[in-house]
Amino acid sequence: MFKGLCLCYAVVVTTFFSVATAGYWAFGNAAQGLLLNNFMVDGKPVIPVWLLLMAELFTLVQLSATATVYLQPTNEVLEGLLSDPKAGQYAARNVVPRLVSRTLAVAFGTTIAAMIPFFGDMNALIGAFGFMPLDFAVPALFYNLTFKPSKKGFVFWLNTAIAVVFSAVAVVASVAAVRQIVLDAGTYKLF
């Protein structure tokens, strides 16, 4: 498990920081909130169309996987309210409400996303406030609480440092995201 965790952190740090560094190097402060918008100038792509389409396809695949994971609690609640536990899992009585409720939940979320022109800023706030602590700080704290490494050992202090640093980054990123939402809200117009 520990080797897997180390590999996970290595992949995340390598991929995210390399993209962030390259993006800042290429676009500086003029970078748009949505990465793919940086490759469009006056509505025309500045990269090959096939590359832009592949990037959009991979973005769609990533969002589908993310939605599957993070919508699961909502799906559980809706299925608990709408399904019949006595009927089979794949019975029409349970499949139809499952399909309808999941479709409506995604449609509702998509409508809200389309109504908010600064949706990237909202994602930044959710990521900073929710996902960053869940992905970095909490696992390190849980490791210390579960396995109780020696407080004189390297692992304890490394995990503590990871939790403190990423908690601080989460606070700073949350403040920055709220600031950006306030700035963008001044130009808000529905659709």
PDB file of C-alpha atoms in Angstrom:
ATOM      1  CA  MET A   1       0.000   0.000   0.000  1.00  0.00           C
ATOM      2  CA  PHE A   2       2.787   2.405   0.884  1.00  0.00           C
ATOM      3  CA  LYS A   3       4.576   1.747  -2.430  1.00  0.00           C
ATOM      4  CA  GLY A   4       1.328   2.386  -4.272  1.00  0.00           C
ATOM      5  CA  LEU A   5       0.810   5.626  -2.362  1.00  0.00           C
ATOM      6  CA  CYS A   6       4.345   6.765  -3.207  1.00  0.00           C
ATOM      7  CA  LEU A   7       3.788   5.935  -6.869  1.00  0.00           C
ATOM      8  CA  CYS A   8       0.476   7.795  -6.827  1.00  0.00           C
ATOM      9  CA  TYR A   9       2.074  10.926  -5.369  1.00  0.00           C
ATOM     10  CA  ALA A  10       4.967  10.707  -7.842  1.00  0.00           C
ATOM     11  CA  VAL A  11       2.602  10.471 -10.820  1.00  0.00           C
ATOM     12  CA  VAL A  12       0.339  13.271  -9.549  1.00  0.00           C
ATOM     13  CA  VAL A  13       3.210  15.617  -8.746  1.00  0.00           C
ATOM     14  CA  THR A  14       4.969  14.899 -12.028  1.00  0.00           C
ATOM     15  CA  THR A  15       1.935  15.287 -14.253  1.00  0.00           C
ATOM     16  CA  PHE A  16       0.207  18.204 -12.561  1.00  0.00           C
ATOM     17  CA  PHE A  17       3.284  20.279 -11.830  1.00  0.00           C
ATOM     18  CA  SER A  18       4.763  19.729 -15.289  1.00  0.00           C
ATOM     19  CA  VAL A  19       1.513  20.895 -16.931  1.00  0.00           C
ATOM     20  CA  ALA A  20       1.201  23.846 -14.538  1.00  0.00           C
ATOM     21  CA  THR A  21       4.814  24.903 -15.047  1.00  0.00           C
ATOM     22  CA  ALA A  22       4.663  24.537 -18.834  1.00  0.00           C
ATOM     23  CA  GLY A  23       1.346  26.385 -18.970  1.00  0.00           C
ATOM     24  CA  TYR A  24       2.631  29.264 -16.903  1.00  0.00           C
ATOM     25  CA  TRP A  25       5.809  29.386 -18.990  1.00  0.00           C
ATOM     26  CA  ALA A  26       3.777  29.468 -22.221  1.00  0.00           C
ATOM     27  CA  PHE A  27       0.911  31.758 -21.221  1.00  0.00           C
ATOM     28  CA  GLY A  28       1.969  33.548 -18.011  1.00  0.00           C
ATOM     29  CA  ASN A  29      -0.809  35.406 -16.203  1.00  0.00           C
ATOM     30  CA  ALA A  30      -2.834  35.557 -19.427  1.00  0.00           C
ATOM     31  CA  ALA A  31      -3.757  31.875 -19.119  1.00  0.00           C
ATOM     32  CA  GLN A  32      -7.482  31.230 -19.302  1.00  0.00           C
ATOM     33  CA  GLY A  33      -9.368  29.341 -16.617  1.00  0.00           C
ATOM     34  CA  LEU A  34     -10.152  26.507 -19.004  1.00  0.00           C
ATOM     35  CA  LEU A  35      -6.965  25.019 -20.420  1.00  0.00           C
ATOM     36  CA  LEU A  36      -8.285  24.328 -23.925  1.00  0.00           C
ATOM     37  CA  ASN A  37      -9.378  27.959 -24.378  1.00  0.00           C
ATOM     38  CA  ASN A  38      -5.694  28.934 -24.428  1.00  0.00           C
ATOM     39  CA  PHE A  39      -5.329  27.148 -27.764  1.00  0.00           C
ATOM     40  CA  MET A  40      -8.056  29.192 -29.463  1.00  0.00           C
ATOM     41  CA  VAL A  41      -7.440  32.671 -30.882  1.00  0.00           C
ATOM     42  CA  ASP A  42     -10.436  34.538 -32.306  1.00  0.00           C
ATOM     43  CA  GLY A  43     -12.392  31.277 -32.339  1.00  0.00           C
ATOM     44  CA  LYS A  44      -9.794  29.443 -34.408  1.00  0.00           C
ATOM     45  CA  PRO A  45      -7.459  26.756 -33.065  1.00  0.00           C
ATOM     46  CA  VAL A  46      -3.728  27.523 -33.036  1.00  0.00           C
ATOM     47  CA  ILE A  47      -2.875  23.827 -32.807  1.00  0.00           C
ATOM     48  CA  PRO A  48      -3.861  21.015 -35.184  1.00  0.00           C
ATOM     49  CA  VAL A  49      -7.584  20.330 -35.032  1.00  0.00           C
ATOM     50  CA  TRP A  50      -7.034  16.608 -34.432  1.00  0.00           C
ATOM     51  CA  LEU A  51      -4.922  17.417 -31.358  1.00  0.00           C
ATOM     52  CA  LEU A  52      -7.598  19.740 -29.997  1.00  0.00           C
ATOM     53  CA  LEU A  53     -10.276  17.091 -30.582  1.00  0.00           C
ATOM     54  CA  MET A  54      -8.170  14.455 -28.801  1.00  0.00           C
ATOM     55  CA  ALA A  55      -7.672  16.800 -25.844  1.00  0.00           C
ATOM     56  CA  GLU A  56     -11.417  17.451 -25.688  1.00  0.00           C
ATOM     57  CA  LEU A  57     -12.150  13.723 -25.910  1.00  0.00           C
ATOM     58  CA  PHE A  58      -9.733  12.923 -23.074  1.00  0.00           C
ATOM     59  CA  THR A  59     -11.248  15.762 -21.044  1.00  0.00           C
ATOM     60  CA  LEU A  60     -14.688  14.228 -21.543  1.00  0.00           C
ATOM     61  CA  VAL A  61     -13.416  10.803 -20.476  1.00  0.00           C
ATOM     62  CA  GLN A  62     -11.780  12.305 -17.365  1.00  0.00           C
ATOM     63  CA  LEU A  63     -14.936  14.225 -16.436  1.00  0.00           C
ATOM     64  CA  SER A  64     -17.033  11.082 -16.890  1.00  0.00           C
ATOM     65  CA  ALA A  65     -14.779   9.131 -14.539  1.00  0.00           C
ATOM     66  CA  THR A  66     -14.762  11.974 -12.013  1.00  0.00           C
ATOM     67  CA  ALA A  67     -18.535  12.315 -12.151  1.00  0.00           C
ATOM     68  CA  THR A  68     -18.928   8.580 -11.608  1.00  0.00           C
ATOM     69  CA  VAL A  69     -16.840   8.716  -8.450  1.00  0.00           C
ATOM     70  CA  TYR A  70     -18.046  11.977  -6.919  1.00  0.00           C
ATOM     71  CA  LEU A  71     -21.739  11.551  -7.762  1.00  0.00           C
ATOM     72  CA  GLN A  72     -21.886   8.169  -6.052  1.00  0.00           C
ATOM     73  CA  PRO A  73     -23.153   9.518  -2.680  1.00  0.00           C
ATOM     74  CA  THR A  74     -25.938  11.398  -4.484  1.00  0.00           C
ATOM     75  CA  ASN A  75     -26.805   8.291  -6.467  1.00  0.00           C
ATOM     76  CA  GLU A  76     -26.942   6.200  -3.276  1.00  0.00           C
ATOM     77  CA  VAL A  77     -29.384   8.624  -1.640  1.00  0.00           C
ATOM     78  CA  LEU A  78     -31.598   8.830  -4.722  1.00  0.00           C
ATOM     79  CA  GLU A  79     -31.612   5.068  -5.219  1.00  0.00           C
ATOM     80  CA  GLY A  80     -32.448   4.536  -1.555  1.00  0.00           C
ATOM     81  CA  LEU A  81     -35.490   6.757  -1.967  1.00  0.00           C
ATOM     82  CA  LEU A  82     -36.631   5.512  -5.370  1.00  0.00           C
ATOM     83  CA  SER A  83     -35.781   1.807  -5.539  1.00  0.00           C
ATOM     84  CA  ASP A  84     -37.514  -1.258  -4.212  1.00  0.00           C
ATOM     85  CA  PRO A  85     -35.155  -3.440  -2.153  1.00  0.00           C
ATOM     86  CA  LYS A  86     -37.397  -6.483  -2.644  1.00  0.00           C
ATOM     87  CA  ALA A  87     -37.045  -6.331  -6.447  1.00  0.00           C
ATOM     88  CA  GLY A  88     -33.863  -7.469  -8.130  1.00  0.00           C
ATOM     89  CA  GLN A  89     -31.005  -5.085  -8.784  1.00  0.00           C
ATOM     90  CA  TYR A  90     -31.597  -5.199 -12.543  1.00  0.00           C
ATOM     91  CA  ALA A  91     -35.388  -5.352 -12.390  1.00  0.00           C
ATOM     92  CA  ALA A  92     -37.179  -2.699 -14.459  1.00  0.00           C
ATOM     93  CA  ARG A  93     -38.623  -1.346 -11.182  1.00  0.00           C
ATOM     94  CA  ASN A  94     -35.081  -0.396 -10.069  1.00  0.00           C
ATOM     95  CA  VAL A  95     -33.284   0.253 -13.361  1.00  0.00           C
ATOM     96  CA  VAL A  96     -35.723   2.888 -14.646  1.00  0.00           C
ATOM     97  CA  PRO A  97     -35.631   5.089 -11.504  1.00  0.00           C
ATOM     98  CA  ARG A  98     -31.832   4.685 -11.373  1.00  0.00           C
ATOM     99  CA  LEU A  99     -31.458   5.786 -14.979  1.00  0.00           C
ATOM    100  CA  VAL A 100     -33.881   8.691 -14.606  1.00  0.00           C
ATOM    101  CA  SER A 101     -32.441   9.968 -11.309  1.00  0.00           C
ATOM    102  CA  ARG A 102     -28.828   9.798 -12.514  1.00  0.00           C
ATOM    103  CA  THR A 103     -29.736  11.496 -15.784  1.00  0.00           C
ATOM    104  CA  LEU A 104     -31.611  14.266 -13.961  1.00  0.00           C
ATOM    105  CA  ALA A 105     -28.725  14.777 -11.511  1.00  0.00           C
ATOM    106  CA  VAL A 106     -26.228  15.162 -14.359  1.00  0.00           C
ATOM    107  CA  ALA A 107     -28.631  17.402 -16.327  1.00  0.00           C
ATOM    108  CA  PHE A 108     -29.155  19.604 -13.264  1.00  0.00           C
ATOM    109  CA  GLY A 109     -25.422  19.918 -12.686  1.00  0.00           C
ATOM    110  CA  THR A 110     -24.804  20.677 -16.350  1.00  0.00           C
ATOM    111  CA  THR A 111     -27.501  23.376 -16.335  1.00  0.00           C
ATOM    112  CA  ILE A 112     -25.970  25.014 -13.263  1.00  0.00           C
ATOM    113  CA  ALA A 113     -22.527  24.841 -14.894  1.00  0.00           C
ATOM    114  CA  ALA A 114     -23.861  26.505 -18.045  1.00  0.00           C
ATOM    115  CA  MET A 115     -25.510  29.254 -15.982  1.00  0.00           C
ATOM    116  CA  ILE A 116     -22.297  30.167 -14.212  1.00  0.00           C
ATOM    117  CA  PRO A 117     -19.817  31.746 -16.614  1.00  0.00           C
ATOM    118  CA  PHE A 118     -17.056  31.510 -14.021  1.00  0.00           C
ATOM    119  CA  PHE A 119     -17.521  27.784 -13.484  1.00  0.00           C
ATOM    120  CA  GLY A 120     -13.746  27.279 -13.592  1.00  0.00           C
ATOM    121  CA  ASP A 121     -13.475  29.542 -10.560  1.00  0.00           C
ATOM    122  CA  MET A 122     -16.081  27.466  -8.735  1.00  0.00           C
ATOM    123  CA  ASN A 123     -14.118  24.323  -9.603  1.00  0.00           C
ATOM    124  CA  ALA A 124     -11.007  25.985  -8.216  1.00  0.00           C
ATOM    125  CA  LEU A 125     -12.820  26.665  -4.936  1.00  0.00           C
ATOM    126  CA  ILE A 126     -14.167  23.121  -4.698  1.00  0.00           C
ATOM    127  CA  GLY A 127     -10.761  21.695  -5.532  1.00  0.00           C
ATOM    128  CA  ALA A 128      -8.948  23.907  -3.049  1.00  0.00           C
ATOM    129  CA  PHE A 129     -11.438  23.473  -0.217  1.00  0.00           C
ATOM    130  CA  GLY A 130     -12.491  19.873  -0.762  1.00  0.00           C
ATOM    131  CA  PHE A 131     -10.284  17.784  -2.970  1.00  0.00           C
ATOM    132  CA  MET A 132      -6.849  19.061  -1.968  1.00  0.00           C
ATOM    133  CA  PRO A 133      -7.272  18.223   1.737  1.00  0.00           C
ATOM    134  CA  LEU A 134      -8.959  14.904   0.894  1.00  0.00           C
ATOM    135  CA  ASP A 135      -6.243  13.891  -1.543  1.00  0.00           C
ATOM    136  CA  PHE A 136      -3.140  15.075   0.324  1.00  0.00           C
ATOM    137  CA  ALA A 137      -3.653  16.098   3.969  1.00  0.00           C
ATOM    138  CA  VAL A 138      -6.180  13.538   5.208  1.00  0.00           C
ATOM    139  CA  PRO A 139      -4.335  10.392   3.983  1.00  0.00           C
ATOM    140  CA  ALA A 140      -1.132  11.531   5.702  1.00  0.00           C
ATOM    141  CA  LEU A 141      -3.000  12.220   8.944  1.00  0.00           C
ATOM    142  CA  PHE A 142      -4.859   8.912   8.764  1.00  0.00           C
ATOM    143  CA  TYR A 143      -1.586   7.076   8.225  1.00  0.00           C
ATOM    144  CA  ASN A 144      -0.187   8.642  11.395  1.00  0.00           C
ATOM    145  CA  LEU A 145      -3.364   7.896  13.344  1.00  0.00           C
ATOM    146  CA  THR A 146      -3.716   4.325  12.081  1.00  0.00           C
ATOM    147  CA  PHE A 147      -0.150   3.045  12.124  1.00  0.00           C
ATOM    148  CA  LYS A 148       1.153   5.336  14.896  1.00  0.00           C
ATOM    149  CA  PRO A 149       4.735   5.701  13.655  1.00  0.00           C
ATOM    150  CA  SER A 150       7.272   6.917  16.202  1.00  0.00           C
ATOM    151  CA  LYS A 151       7.126  10.668  16.738  1.00  0.00           C
ATOM    152  CA  LYS A 152      10.905  10.631  16.492  1.00  0.00           C
ATOM    153  CA  GLY A 153      10.812   8.893  13.106  1.00  0.00           C
ATOM    154  CA  PHE A 154      11.061  10.328   9.621  1.00  0.00           C
ATOM    155  CA  VAL A 155       7.694   8.953   8.408  1.00  0.00           C
ATOM    156  CA  PHE A 156       5.701  10.694  11.155  1.00  0.00           C
ATOM    157  CA  TRP A 157       7.277  14.074  10.438  1.00  0.00           C
ATOM    158  CA  LEU A 158       7.042  13.635   6.673  1.00  0.00           C
ATOM    159  CA  ASN A 159       3.313  12.894   6.936  1.00  0.00           C
ATOM    160  CA  THR A 160       2.824  15.795   9.337  1.00  0.00           C
ATOM    161  CA  ALA A 161       4.710  18.118   6.983  1.00  0.00           C
ATOM    162  CA  ILE A 162       2.612  16.948   4.026  1.00  0.00           C
ATOM    163  CA  ALA A 163      -0.603  17.561   5.988  1.00  0.00           C
ATOM    164  CA  VAL A 164       0.482  21.018   7.195  1.00  0.00           C
ATOM    165  CA  VAL A 165       1.845  22.200   3.832  1.00  0.00           C
ATOM    166  CA  PHE A 166      -1.150  21.042   1.824  1.00  0.00           C
ATOM    167  CA  SER A 167      -3.579  22.399   4.423  1.00  0.00           C
ATOM    168  CA  ALA A 168      -1.881  25.786   4.138  1.00  0.00           C
ATOM    169  CA  VAL A 169      -1.961  25.568   0.336  1.00  0.00           C
ATOM    170  CA  ALA A 170      -5.671  24.678   0.530  1.00  0.00           C
ATOM    171  CA  VAL A 171      -6.405  27.755   2.655  1.00  0.00           C
ATOM    172  CA  VAL A 172      -4.452  30.081   0.348  1.00  0.00           C
ATOM    173  CA  ALA A 173      -6.016  28.523  -2.759  1.00  0.00           C
ATOM    174  CA  SER A 174      -9.509  28.821  -1.243  1.00  0.00           C
ATOM    175  CA  VAL A 175      -8.996  32.516  -0.529  1.00  0.00           C
ATOM    176  CA  ALA A 176      -7.659  33.058  -4.058  1.00  0.00           C
ATOM    177  CA  ALA A 177     -10.598  31.174  -5.584  1.00  0.00           C
ATOM    178  CA  VAL A 178     -13.145  33.216  -3.592  1.00  0.00           C
ATOM    179  CA  ARG A 179     -11.375  36.412  -4.669  1.00  0.00           C
ATOM    180  CA  GLN A 180     -11.545  35.346  -8.314  1.00  0.00           C
ATOM    181  CA  ILE A 181     -15.244  34.491  -7.985  1.00  0.00           C
ATOM    182  CA  VAL A 182     -15.939  37.943  -6.537  1.00  0.00           C
ATOM    183  CA  LEU A 183     -14.003  39.600  -9.388  1.00  0.00           C
ATOM    184  CA  ASP A 184     -15.798  37.563 -12.057  1.00  0.00           C
ATOM    185  CA  ALA A 185     -19.213  38.013 -10.432  1.00  0.00           C
ATOM    186  CA  GLY A 186     -19.013  41.716 -11.293  1.00  0.00           C
ATOM    187  CA  THR A 187     -19.374  40.861 -14.991  1.00  0.00           C
ATOM    188  CA  TYR A 188     -21.978  38.089 -14.484  1.00  0.00           C
ATOM    189  CA  LYS A 189     -24.757  37.770 -17.029  1.00  0.00           C
ATOM    190  CA  LEU A 190     -27.091  34.762 -17.229  1.00  0.00           C
ATOM    191  CA  PHE A 191     -26.268  32.915 -20.445  1.00  0.00           C
TER     192      PHE A 191
END
